[in-house]
PDB file of C-alpha atoms in Angstrom:
ATOM      1  CA  MET A   1       0.000   0.000   0.000  1.00 55.00           C
ATOM      2  CA  THR A   2       2.326   2.736  -1.254  1.00 61.00           C
ATOM      3  CA  GLY A   3       0.262   4.303  -4.023  1.00 68.00           C
ATOM      4  CA  ALA A   4      -1.048   7.800  -4.627  1.00 77.00           C
ATOM      5  CA  GLY A   5      -3.180   9.220  -1.852  1.00 91.00           C
ATOM      6  CA  VAL A   6      -2.239   6.860   0.977  1.00 96.00           C
ATOM      7  CA  LEU A   7      -0.604   9.776   2.820  1.00 98.00           C
ATOM      8  CA  ALA A   8      -3.040  12.490   1.733  1.00 97.00           C
ATOM      9  CA  GLY A   9      -3.330  15.310   4.250  1.00 96.00           C
ATOM     10  CA  ARG A  10      -0.177  14.375   6.114  1.00 98.00           C
ATOM     11  CA  VAL A  11       2.996  16.330   6.745  1.00 99.00           C
ATOM     12  CA  ALA A  12       6.409  14.672   6.607  1.00 99.00           C
ATOM     13  CA  ILE A  13       9.883  15.836   7.590  1.00 99.00           C
ATOM     14  CA  VAL A  14      12.881  14.270   5.841  1.00 99.00           C
ATOM     15  CA  THR A  15      16.513  14.867   6.785  1.00 98.00           C
ATOM     16  CA  GLY A  16      19.328  14.505   4.281  1.00 97.00           C
ATOM     17  CA  ALA A  17      16.794  15.542   1.651  1.00 98.00           C
ATOM     18  CA  SER A  18      19.276  17.352  -0.582  1.00 96.00           C
ATOM     19  CA  GLY A  19      20.040  14.277  -2.688  1.00 95.00           C
ATOM     20  CA  GLY A  20      20.467  10.515  -2.856  1.00 95.00           C
ATOM     21  CA  ILE A  21      18.069   8.356  -0.881  1.00 97.00           C
ATOM     22  CA  GLY A  22      16.659  11.350   0.989  1.00 98.00           C
ATOM     23  CA  ARG A  23      15.551  13.083  -2.191  1.00 98.00           C
ATOM     24  CA  VAL A  24      13.876   9.922  -3.472  1.00 98.00           C
ATOM     25  CA  ILE A  25      12.133   9.395  -0.125  1.00 99.00           C
ATOM     26  CA  ALA A  26      10.839  12.970  -0.216  1.00 99.00           C
ATOM     27  CA  ARG A  27       9.560  12.496  -3.762  1.00 98.00           C
ATOM     28  CA  SER A  28       7.922   9.180  -2.877  1.00 98.00           C
ATOM     29  CA  LEU A  29       6.167  10.677   0.143  1.00 99.00           C
ATOM     30  CA  ALA A  30       4.859  13.477  -2.078  1.00 99.00           C
ATOM     31  CA  GLU A  31       3.688  10.943  -4.664  1.00 98.00           C
ATOM     32  CA  ALA A  32       1.739   9.281  -1.847  1.00 98.00           C
ATOM     33  CA  GLY A  33       0.050  12.591  -1.023  1.00 98.00           C
ATOM     34  CA  ALA A  34       2.144  14.096   1.787  1.00 99.00           C
ATOM     35  CA  ASP A  35       3.437  17.632   2.067  1.00 99.00           C
ATOM     36  CA  VAL A  36       7.137  17.515   2.862  1.00 99.00           C
ATOM     37  CA  GLY A  37       9.530  19.526   5.014  1.00 99.00           C
ATOM     38  CA  LEU A  38      13.067  19.174   3.703  1.00 99.00           C
ATOM     39  CA  LEU A  39      16.111  19.409   5.979  1.00 99.00           C
ATOM     40  CA  ALA A  40      19.810  19.383   5.020  1.00 97.00           C
ATOM     41  CA  ARG A  41      22.836  21.659   4.950  1.00 96.00           C
ATOM     42  CA  ARG A  42      22.838  22.534   1.222  1.00 96.00           C
ATOM     43  CA  LYS A  43      20.004  24.940   0.538  1.00 95.00           C
ATOM     44  CA  ASP A  44      20.462  24.994  -3.242  1.00 96.00           C
ATOM     45  CA  ALA A  45      20.108  21.216  -3.416  1.00 97.00           C
ATOM     46  CA  LEU A  46      17.131  21.338  -1.057  1.00 98.00           C
ATOM     47  CA  GLU A  47      15.428  23.763  -3.423  1.00 98.00           C
ATOM     48  CA  GLU A  48      15.864  21.219  -6.223  1.00 98.00           C
ATOM     49  CA  THR A  49      14.154  18.586  -4.092  1.00 98.00           C
ATOM     50  CA  ALA A  50      11.415  21.079  -3.250  1.00 98.00           C
ATOM     51  CA  ASP A  51      10.795  21.570  -6.969  1.00 98.00           C
ATOM     52  CA  LEU A  52      10.223  17.813  -7.310  1.00 98.00           C
ATOM     53  CA  VAL A  53       7.708  17.880  -4.463  1.00 99.00           C
ATOM     54  CA  THR A  54       5.786  20.905  -5.713  1.00 99.00           C
ATOM     55  CA  GLY A  55       5.858  19.485  -9.236  1.00 98.00           C
ATOM     56  CA  LEU A  56       3.749  16.639  -7.867  1.00 98.00           C
ATOM     57  CA  GLY A  57       1.165  19.081  -6.567  1.00 98.00           C
ATOM     58  CA  ARG A  58       2.279  18.932  -2.943  1.00 98.00           C
ATOM     59  CA  ARG A  59       3.620  21.659  -0.678  1.00 99.00           C
ATOM     60  CA  ALA A  60       7.278  21.801   0.323  1.00 99.00           C
ATOM     61  CA  SER A  61       9.150  23.693   3.015  1.00 99.00           C
ATOM     62  CA  VAL A  62      12.943  24.042   3.004  1.00 98.00           C
ATOM     63  CA  ALA A  63      14.878  24.362   6.263  1.00 98.00           C
ATOM     64  CA  GLN A  64      18.660  24.533   6.023  1.00 97.00           C
ATOM     65  CA  CYS A  65      20.235  23.065   9.143  1.00 97.00           C
ATOM     66  CA  ASP A  66      22.920  20.872  10.654  1.00 97.00           C
ATOM     67  CA  VAL A  67      21.050  17.883  12.089  1.00 98.00           C
ATOM     68  CA  THR A  68      23.652  17.479  14.841  1.00 97.00           C
ATOM     69  CA  ASP A  69      22.819  20.960  16.195  1.00 98.00           C
ATOM     70  CA  GLU A  70      19.827  20.737  18.537  1.00 98.00           C
ATOM     71  CA  ASP A  71      18.933  24.432  18.311  1.00 98.00           C
ATOM     72  CA  GLN A  72      19.023  24.374  14.518  1.00 98.00           C
ATOM     73  CA  VAL A  73      16.862  21.244  14.386  1.00 99.00           C
ATOM     74  CA  GLU A  74      14.268  22.694  16.745  1.00 98.00           C
ATOM     75  CA  SER A  75      14.133  25.871  14.645  1.00 98.00           C
ATOM     76  CA  ALA A  76      13.815  23.816  11.451  1.00 98.00           C
ATOM     77  CA  VAL A  77      10.917  21.772  12.851  1.00 99.00           C
ATOM     78  CA  ALA A  78       9.183  24.970  13.959  1.00 99.00           C
ATOM     79  CA  SER A  79       9.707  26.459  10.490  1.00 98.00           C
ATOM     80  CA  VAL A  80       8.202  23.417   8.779  1.00 99.00           C
ATOM     81  CA  ALA A  81       5.263  23.382  11.195  1.00 99.00           C
ATOM     82  CA  ALA A  82       4.577  27.067  10.538  1.00 99.00           C
ATOM     83  CA  ALA A  83       4.595  26.480   6.779  1.00 99.00           C
ATOM     84  CA  LEU A  84       2.888  23.099   6.496  1.00 99.00           C
ATOM     85  CA  GLY A  85       1.425  22.206   9.891  1.00 98.00           C
ATOM     86  CA  ASP A  86       2.557  19.862  12.632  1.00 99.00           C
ATOM     87  CA  PRO A  87       4.306  16.732  11.336  1.00 98.00           C
ATOM     88  CA  ASP A  88       2.727  13.287  11.135  1.00 97.00           C
ATOM     89  CA  ILE A  89       5.828  11.612   9.687  1.00 99.00           C
ATOM     90  CA  VAL A  90       9.520  11.966  10.540  1.00 99.00           C
ATOM     91  CA  VAL A  91      12.188  10.315   8.394  1.00 99.00           C
ATOM     92  CA  ASN A  92      15.674  10.289   9.923  1.00 99.00           C
ATOM     93  CA  ASN A  93      17.688   9.747   6.756  1.00 98.00           C
ATOM     94  CA  ALA A  94      20.803  11.891   7.269  1.00 96.00           C
ATOM     95  CA  GLY A  95      23.916   9.923   8.183  1.00 95.00           C
ATOM     96  CA  GLY A  96      27.099   8.398   6.883  1.00 93.00           C
ATOM     97  CA  ALA A  97      30.740   7.647   7.614  1.00 92.00           C
ATOM     98  CA  ARG A  98      33.271  10.324   6.703  1.00 90.00           C
ATOM     99  CA  PHE A  99      36.431   8.268   7.174  1.00 92.00           C
ATOM    100  CA  VAL A 100      37.822   4.756   7.612  1.00 94.00           C
ATOM    101  CA  SER A 101      39.972   3.752  10.592  1.00 95.00           C
ATOM    102  CA  ASP A 102      40.688   0.663  12.638  1.00 94.00           C
ATOM    103  CA  LEU A 103      40.019   0.890  16.363  1.00 95.00           C
ATOM    104  CA  ALA A 104      43.672   1.024  17.400  1.00 96.00           C
ATOM    105  CA  HIS A 105      44.173   4.222  15.397  1.00 96.00           C
ATOM    106  CA  MET A 106      40.701   5.727  15.835  1.00 96.00           C
ATOM    107  CA  LYS A 107      40.678   9.487  16.464  1.00 96.00           C
ATOM    108  CA  LEU A 108      38.042   9.963  19.140  1.00 97.00           C
ATOM    109  CA  PRO A 109      36.796  13.330  17.832  1.00 96.00           C
ATOM    110  CA  GLY A 110      35.981  11.532  14.576  1.00 96.00           C
ATOM    111  CA  TRP A 111      34.262   8.751  16.519  1.00 96.00           C
ATOM    112  CA  ASP A 112      32.197  11.333  18.415  1.00 97.00           C
ATOM    113  CA  LYS A 113      31.138  13.139  15.224  1.00 97.00           C
ATOM    114  CA  THR A 114      30.072   9.875  13.598  1.00 97.00           C
ATOM    115  CA  VAL A 115      27.989   8.839  16.595  1.00 97.00           C
ATOM    116  CA  SER A 116      26.500  12.335  16.804  1.00 98.00           C
ATOM    117  CA  LEU A 117      25.399  12.285  13.161  1.00 97.00           C
ATOM    118  CA  ASN A 118      24.151   8.713  13.005  1.00 98.00           C
ATOM    119  CA  LEU A 119      22.756   8.035  16.493  1.00 98.00           C
ATOM    120  CA  ARG A 120      22.254  11.281  18.405  1.00 98.00           C
ATOM    121  CA  ALA A 121      20.766  13.313  15.532  1.00 98.00           C
ATOM    122  CA  PRO A 122      17.798  10.963  14.954  1.00 98.00           C
ATOM    123  CA  LEU A 123      16.806  11.357  18.610  1.00 99.00           C
ATOM    124  CA  VAL A 124      17.202  15.137  18.418  1.00 98.00           C
ATOM    125  CA  LEU A 125      14.803  15.369  15.475  1.00 99.00           C
ATOM    126  CA  ALA A 126      12.306  12.867  16.868  1.00 99.00           C
ATOM    127  CA  LYS A 127      12.197  14.738  20.188  1.00 99.00           C
ATOM    128  CA  ALA A 128      11.700  18.065  18.428  1.00 99.00           C
ATOM    129  CA  ALA A 129       8.856  16.679  16.317  1.00 99.00           C
ATOM    130  CA  LEU A 130       7.155  14.711  19.108  1.00 99.00           C
ATOM    131  CA  PRO A 131       4.960  17.520  20.530  1.00 99.00           C
ATOM    132  CA  GLY A 132       3.561  18.209  17.064  1.00 98.00           C
ATOM    133  CA  MET A 133       2.852  14.539  16.448  1.00 99.00           C
ATOM    134  CA  ILE A 134       1.060  14.336  19.788  1.00 99.00           C
ATOM    135  CA  ARG A 135      -1.077  17.319  18.802  1.00 98.00           C
ATOM    136  CA  ARG A 136      -1.912  15.483  15.572  1.00 98.00           C
ATOM    137  CA  GLY A 137      -3.018  12.444  17.550  1.00 98.00           C
ATOM    138  CA  GLY A 138      -0.040  10.275  16.601  1.00 98.00           C
ATOM    139  CA  GLY A 139       2.592   9.817  13.958  1.00 98.00           C
ATOM    140  CA  SER A 140       5.322   7.684  12.472  1.00 99.00           C
ATOM    141  CA  VAL A 141       9.080   7.995  13.046  1.00 99.00           C
ATOM    142  CA  ILE A 142      11.116   6.098  10.460  1.00 99.00           C
ATOM    143  CA  THR A 143      14.889   5.945  10.779  1.00 99.00           C
ATOM    144  CA  ILE A 144      17.283   4.757   8.091  1.00 98.00           C
ATOM    145  CA  GLY A 145      19.910   2.372   9.425  1.00 97.00           C
ATOM    146  CA  SER A 146      22.493   0.264   7.589  1.00 95.00           C
ATOM    147  CA  ILE A 147      23.528  -3.364   7.315  1.00 93.00           C
ATOM    148  CA  VAL A 148      26.894  -2.130   8.597  1.00 92.00           C
ATOM    149  CA  GLY A 149      25.095  -2.084  11.949  1.00 93.00           C
ATOM    150  CA  GLU A 150      24.468  -5.821  11.540  1.00 90.00           C
ATOM    151  CA  GLN A 151      28.075  -6.834  10.758  1.00 83.00           C
ATOM    152  CA  ALA A 152      31.455  -5.942  12.252  1.00 81.00           C
ATOM    153  CA  LEU A 153      33.632  -4.459   9.499  1.00 84.00           C
ATOM    154  CA  THR A 154      37.260  -3.473   9.998  1.00 89.00           C
ATOM    155  CA  GLY A 155      37.648   0.268   9.531  1.00 93.00           C
ATOM    156  CA  LEU A 156      33.979   1.129  10.056  1.00 93.00           C
ATOM    157  CA  SER A 157      33.483   0.334  13.736  1.00 95.00           C
ATOM    158  CA  HIS A 158      32.488   3.951  14.486  1.00 96.00           C
ATOM    159  CA  TYR A 159      29.720   3.786  11.896  1.00 96.00           C
ATOM    160  CA  ALA A 160      28.689   0.236  12.837  1.00 96.00           C
ATOM    161  CA  VAL A 161      28.326   1.077  16.524  1.00 96.00           C
ATOM    162  CA  ALA A 162      26.202   4.138  15.751  1.00 97.00           C
ATOM    163  CA  LYS A 163      23.966   2.296  13.290  1.00 97.00           C
ATOM    164  CA  SER A 164      23.535  -0.722  15.552  1.00 97.00           C
ATOM    165  CA  GLY A 165      22.463   1.641  18.329  1.00 98.00           C
ATOM    166  CA  LEU A 166      19.573   2.806  16.165  1.00 98.00           C
ATOM    167  CA  GLU A 167      17.767  -0.487  16.687  1.00 98.00           C
ATOM    168  CA  MET A 168      17.568  -0.007  20.456  1.00 98.00           C
ATOM    169  CA  LEU A 169      16.819   3.704  20.057  1.00 99.00           C
ATOM    170  CA  THR A 170      13.933   2.808  17.746  1.00 99.00           C
ATOM    171  CA  ARG A 171      12.585   0.184  20.129  1.00 99.00           C
ATOM    172  CA  SER A 172      12.925   2.565  23.082  1.00 99.00           C
ATOM    173  CA  MET A 173      11.048   5.349  21.287  1.00 99.00           C
ATOM    174  CA  ALA A 174       8.371   2.860  20.246  1.00 99.00           C
ATOM    175  CA  ARG A 175       7.970   1.692  23.844  1.00 99.00           C
ATOM    176  CA  GLU A 176       7.910   5.163  25.406  1.00 99.00           C
ATOM    177  CA  TRP A 177       5.818   6.997  22.810  1.00 99.00           C
ATOM    178  CA  GLY A 178       3.361   4.306  21.782  1.00 99.00           C
ATOM    179  CA  HIS A 179       0.666   5.560  24.157  1.00 98.00           C
ATOM    180  CA  HIS A 180       0.687   8.805  22.154  1.00 99.00           C
ATOM    181  CA  GLY A 181      -0.057   6.872  18.972  1.00 99.00           C
ATOM    182  CA  VAL A 182       3.500   7.428  17.718  1.00 99.00           C
ATOM    183  CA  ARG A 183       4.977   4.425  15.894  1.00 99.00           C
ATOM    184  CA  CYS A 184       8.755   4.122  15.484  1.00 99.00           C
ATOM    185  CA  ASN A 185      10.483   1.783  13.036  1.00 99.00           C
ATOM    186  CA  LEU A 186      13.885   1.219  11.451  1.00 99.00           C
ATOM    187  CA  VAL A 187      14.629   0.546   7.777  1.00 99.00           C
ATOM    188  CA  VAL A 188      17.977  -1.207   7.294  1.00 97.00           C
ATOM    189  CA  PRO A 189      19.291  -0.954   3.710  1.00 96.00           C
ATOM    190  CA  GLY A 190      22.208  -2.739   2.135  1.00 93.00           C
ATOM    191  CA  LEU A 191      24.295  -1.001  -0.508  1.00 89.00           C
ATOM    192  CA  VAL A 192      22.195   1.437  -2.507  1.00 92.00           C
ATOM    193  CA  ASP A 193      23.000   2.868  -5.930  1.00 88.00           C
ATOM    194  CA  SER A 194      22.432   6.428  -4.740  1.00 77.00           C
ATOM    195  CA  GLY A 195      25.768   8.149  -5.317  1.00 67.00           C
ATOM    196  CA  ALA A 196      26.871   7.672  -1.711  1.00 56.00           C
ATOM    197  CA  HIS A 197      29.040   4.678  -2.660  1.00 50.00           C
ATOM    198  CA  ASP A 198      30.455   5.939  -5.954  1.00 50.00           C
ATOM    199  CA  HIS A 199      33.970   5.082  -4.748  1.00 46.00           C
ATOM    200  CA  TYR A 200      32.830   1.443  -4.874  1.00 50.00           C
ATOM    201  CA  ALA A 201      30.507   1.650  -7.859  1.00 50.00           C
ATOM    202  CA  ASP A 202      33.172   3.249 -10.067  1.00 54.00           C
ATOM    203  CA  ASP A 203      35.533   0.324  -9.458  1.00 56.00           C
ATOM    204  CA  PRO A 204      34.163  -2.631 -11.484  1.00 63.00           C
ATOM    205  CA  ALA A 205      35.876  -5.204  -9.270  1.00 58.00           C
ATOM    206  CA  MET A 206      34.565  -3.658  -6.054  1.00 54.00           C
ATOM    207  CA  ALA A 207      31.087  -3.176  -7.520  1.00 62.00           C
ATOM    208  CA  ALA A 208      30.973  -6.833  -8.560  1.00 66.00           C
ATOM    209  CA  LEU A 209      32.232  -7.971  -5.149  1.00 63.00           C
ATOM    210  CA  TYR A 210      29.567  -6.074  -3.237  1.00 66.00           C
ATOM    211  CA  SER A 211      26.854  -7.138  -5.686  1.00 72.00           C
ATOM    212  CA  LYS A 212      27.734 -10.791  -5.070  1.00 78.00           C
ATOM    213  CA  GLN A 213      27.251 -10.331  -1.333  1.00 84.00           C
ATOM    214  CA  ALA A 214      23.543  -9.711  -1.902  1.00 90.00           C
ATOM    215  CA  ALA A 215      21.502 -12.849  -2.573  1.00 92.00           C
ATOM    216  CA  LEU A 216      19.712 -10.917  -5.330  1.00 94.00           C
ATOM    217  CA  GLY A 217      23.078 -10.175  -6.949  1.00 90.00           C
ATOM    218  CA  ARG A 218      22.740  -6.412  -7.260  1.00 90.00           C
ATOM    219  CA  TRP A 219      22.625  -3.136  -5.367  1.00 90.00           C
ATOM    220  CA  ALA A 220      19.321  -1.591  -4.319  1.00 94.00           C
ATOM    221  CA  ARG A 221      17.740   1.309  -6.157  1.00 95.00           C
ATOM    222  CA  PRO A 222      16.809   4.308  -3.963  1.00 96.00           C
ATOM    223  CA  GLU A 223      13.153   3.718  -4.820  1.00 97.00           C
ATOM    224  CA  GLU A 224      13.419   0.287  -3.181  1.00 97.00           C
ATOM    225  CA  ILE A 225      14.309   1.981   0.099  1.00 98.00           C
ATOM    226  CA  ALA A 226      11.685   4.704  -0.268  1.00 98.00           C
ATOM    227  CA  ALA A 227       8.823   2.235  -0.795  1.00 98.00           C
ATOM    228  CA  PRO A 228       9.159   0.624   2.672  1.00 98.00           C
ATOM    229  CA  VAL A 229       9.360   4.117   4.181  1.00 99.00           C
ATOM    230  CA  VAL A 230       6.034   5.063   2.584  1.00 99.00           C
ATOM    231  CA  PHE A 231       4.545   1.768   3.759  1.00 98.00           C
ATOM    232  CA  LEU A 232       5.677   2.302   7.358  1.00 99.00           C
ATOM    233  CA  ALA A 233       4.302   5.849   7.278  1.00 99.00           C
ATOM    234  CA  SER A 234       0.904   4.654   6.052  1.00 98.00           C
ATOM    235  CA  ASP A 235      -2.119   3.171   7.789  1.00 98.00           C
ATOM    236  CA  ALA A 236      -1.200  -0.194   6.263  1.00 98.00           C
ATOM    237  CA  ALA A 237       1.502  -0.358   8.966  1.00 98.00           C
ATOM    238  CA  SER A 238      -0.765   0.887  11.757  1.00 98.00           C
ATOM    239  CA  TYR A 239       0.189  -1.984  14.110  1.00 99.00           C
ATOM    240  CA  ILE A 240       3.892  -2.066  13.288  1.00 99.00           C
ATOM    241  CA  SER A 241       6.127  -0.335  15.834  1.00 99.00           C
ATOM    242  CA  GLY A 242       9.576  -1.086  17.217  1.00 99.00           C
ATOM    243  CA  ALA A 243      10.432  -3.144  14.134  1.00 99.00           C
ATOM    244  CA  SER A 244      13.628  -3.301  12.084  1.00 98.00           C
ATOM    245  CA  LEU A 245      13.060  -4.029   8.402  1.00 98.00           C
ATOM    246  CA  LEU A 246      16.043  -5.383   6.456  1.00 97.00           C
ATOM    247  CA  VAL A 247      16.007  -4.125   2.862  1.00 97.00           C
ATOM    248  CA  ASP A 248      19.329  -5.598   1.784  1.00 94.00           C
ATOM    249  CA  GLY A 249      18.569  -8.051  -1.007  1.00 94.00           C
ATOM    250  CA  GLY A 250      19.488 -10.940   1.275  1.00 93.00           C
ATOM    251  CA  THR A 251      22.995  -9.690   2.093  1.00 90.00           C
ATOM    252  CA  VAL A 252      22.919 -10.845   5.715  1.00 87.00           C
ATOM    253  CA  ALA A 253      20.665 -13.854   5.094  1.00 83.00           C
TER     254      ALA A 253
END
């Protein structure tokens, strides 16, 4: 149940909406009928995403912010609410690993920044949006994880620890906020052909290696991550909360 109109009348907030998976999620939510608040650091790219949303006949609101800055996030949520109304849907999409390092040589400031972006920031946004969702009578918080959180990988422990923590954060939010009608779920993608992994995709040998790790033998398309997000935001998932949904083509099967 991800077709046109399933999210009619609802307001969504998407972080990391300036490109890649975030842009496709924003477009997919708009295709399903939602108005969309767009958060990221690059305003010019956010405006491009906004054009996609408005081109589908939905309203868009752009809020430039650093998702690791609590004050900026609270201001961004207030800006979206003033423009579109209180949110029903929150999509924590922003994240990533900015460097590779084994644990013995890990620079702790880099560790802290990675955890802040990938684990702390989703809580910051969800907390900021919670009062509005309560006023709306409930809502859906959907966080984008990673299969890196399911497997220990040398050089990416900082990212893996942060992403694995999202499962317990999601379950904790689901437990604590369920009585408000707020559902919280985690989508866990494998490698996605979104531009974020171009350093792998541009190397034929590496691209083939990572494709073979998936039982389906290929990388995901961004639309294949966006579709579960729309589903979890919709009434079709009205009794799903605290769940982690692997969307990895069978990589960890």
